[in-house]
Every structure is written in structure tokens, then in C-alpha cells.
C-alpha positions as semicolon CSV with decimal commas, in nm:
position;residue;x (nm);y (nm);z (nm)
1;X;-3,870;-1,146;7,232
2;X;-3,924;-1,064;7,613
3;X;-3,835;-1,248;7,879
4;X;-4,085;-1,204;8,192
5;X;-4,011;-1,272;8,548
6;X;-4,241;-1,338;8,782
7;X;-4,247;-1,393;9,167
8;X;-4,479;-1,654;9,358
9;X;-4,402;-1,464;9,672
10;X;-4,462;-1,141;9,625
11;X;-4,813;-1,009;9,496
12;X;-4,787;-0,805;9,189
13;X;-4,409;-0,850;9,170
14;X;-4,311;-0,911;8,785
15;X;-4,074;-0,751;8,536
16;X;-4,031;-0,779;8,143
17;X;-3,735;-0,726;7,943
18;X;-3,706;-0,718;7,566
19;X;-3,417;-0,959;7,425
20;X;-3,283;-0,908;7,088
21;X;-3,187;-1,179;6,918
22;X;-3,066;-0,981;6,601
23;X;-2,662;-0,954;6,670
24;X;-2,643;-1,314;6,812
25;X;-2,353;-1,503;6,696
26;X;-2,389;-1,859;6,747
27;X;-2,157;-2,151;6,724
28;X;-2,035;-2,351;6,427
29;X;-2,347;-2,670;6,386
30;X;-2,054;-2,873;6,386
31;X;-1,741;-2,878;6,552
32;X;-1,454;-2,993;6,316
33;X;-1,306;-3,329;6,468
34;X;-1,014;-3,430;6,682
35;X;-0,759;-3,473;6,453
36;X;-0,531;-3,798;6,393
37;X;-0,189;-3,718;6,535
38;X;0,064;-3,898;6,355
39;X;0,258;-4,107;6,660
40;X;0,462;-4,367;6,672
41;X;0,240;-4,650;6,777
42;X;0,239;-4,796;7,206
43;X;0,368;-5,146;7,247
44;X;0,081;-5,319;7,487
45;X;0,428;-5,281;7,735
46;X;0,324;-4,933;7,789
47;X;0,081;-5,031;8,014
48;X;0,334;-5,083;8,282
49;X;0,263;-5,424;8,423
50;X;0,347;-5,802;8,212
51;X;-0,003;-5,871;8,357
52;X;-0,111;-5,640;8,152
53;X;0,058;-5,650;7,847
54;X;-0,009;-6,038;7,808
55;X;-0,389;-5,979;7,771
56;X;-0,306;-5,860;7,409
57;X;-0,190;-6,052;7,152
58;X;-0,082;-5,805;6,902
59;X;0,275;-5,591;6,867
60;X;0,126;-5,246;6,901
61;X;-0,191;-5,028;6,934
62;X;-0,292;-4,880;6,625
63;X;-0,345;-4,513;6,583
64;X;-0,658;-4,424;6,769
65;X;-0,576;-4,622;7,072
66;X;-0,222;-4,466;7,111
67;X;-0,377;-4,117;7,026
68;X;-0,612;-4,209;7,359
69;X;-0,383;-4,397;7,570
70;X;-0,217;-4,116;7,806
71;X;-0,562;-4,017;7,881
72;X;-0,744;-4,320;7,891
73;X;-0,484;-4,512;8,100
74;X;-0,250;-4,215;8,276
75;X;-0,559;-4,012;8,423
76;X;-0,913;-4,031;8,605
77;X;-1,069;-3,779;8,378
78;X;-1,409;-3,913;8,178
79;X;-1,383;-3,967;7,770
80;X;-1,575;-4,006;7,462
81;X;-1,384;-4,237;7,192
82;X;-1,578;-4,197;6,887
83;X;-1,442;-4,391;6,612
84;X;-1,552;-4,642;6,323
85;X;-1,640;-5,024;6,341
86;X;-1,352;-5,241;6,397
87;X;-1,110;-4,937;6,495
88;X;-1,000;-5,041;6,852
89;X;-1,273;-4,912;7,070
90;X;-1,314;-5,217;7,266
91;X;-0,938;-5,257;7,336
92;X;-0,993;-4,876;7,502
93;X;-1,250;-4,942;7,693
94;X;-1,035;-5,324;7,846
């Protein structure tokens, strides 16, 4: 393979340079998954405010959601909660 640069600029100003592909080492197809921590499950009190808390009516979050809670409800940062049907991802996103 060759990869060739060319200038729309500059007349006659172009360069090629082979690329070998033959020693690349690319990465696994697919990346093993998180894996489930064994916690001790959140009341909904961990939320920090009654308010809160009263919106659910269960005792504690279940595995998944207390795995995701510091990050979900303790920092700004973005996430992706992948999970399967009817394992709390609704409840996260609340």
C-alpha cells in the first residue's frame, strides 16, 4: 500500500510513501465486558435527599444500578449502561 499526498497549492508538489501493513497488530474484535462487581446493594437513601429516595418504591438497587451509581449520580462524566431487558436501565437513567 502507498499513501500519496498531494498539495492543491503548490504545482507539482506530491509525495508517496509505501505502508506495510504486514507486522500490524490490531486489537481484540471484541473487548471482554465490564465485569459484575459483587457489592453490597445502595438503599434508594444513597441518593442523599428524602425527595429523592421516595420516588422508588423498592428496598435497594440491584446489582447493575449500584455497580453504576457513583458514576452515574456522584459525577458529570457521560456513560453507556448496556444491560439486558428488565435489568434497571430506566431507574439509571431517572
Amino acid at each position: 500500500y502507498f499513501i500519496r499526498c498531494l498539495s492543491d497549492r503548490w504545482l507539482q508538489s506530491e509525495a508517496s510513501l509505501p505502508v506495510s501493513l504486514y507486522n500490524m497488530i490490531l486489537p481484540s474484535k471484541f473487548p471482554p465486558p465490564s465485569e459484575l462487581l459483587d457489592l453490597q446493594p445502595l438503599p434508594p437513601t444513597a441518593l442523599g435527599e428524602s425527595a429523592f429516595s421516595k420516588l422508588y418504591n423498592f428496598r435497594e438497587f440491584n446489582p447493575i444500578q449500584t455497580q453504576a451509581f457513583h458514576e452515574l449520580f456522584k459525577t458529570d462524566r457521560n456513560v453507556l449502561v448496556c444491560a439486558p431487558s428488565s435489568s434497571g436501565k430506566t431507574v439509571l437513567a431517572e
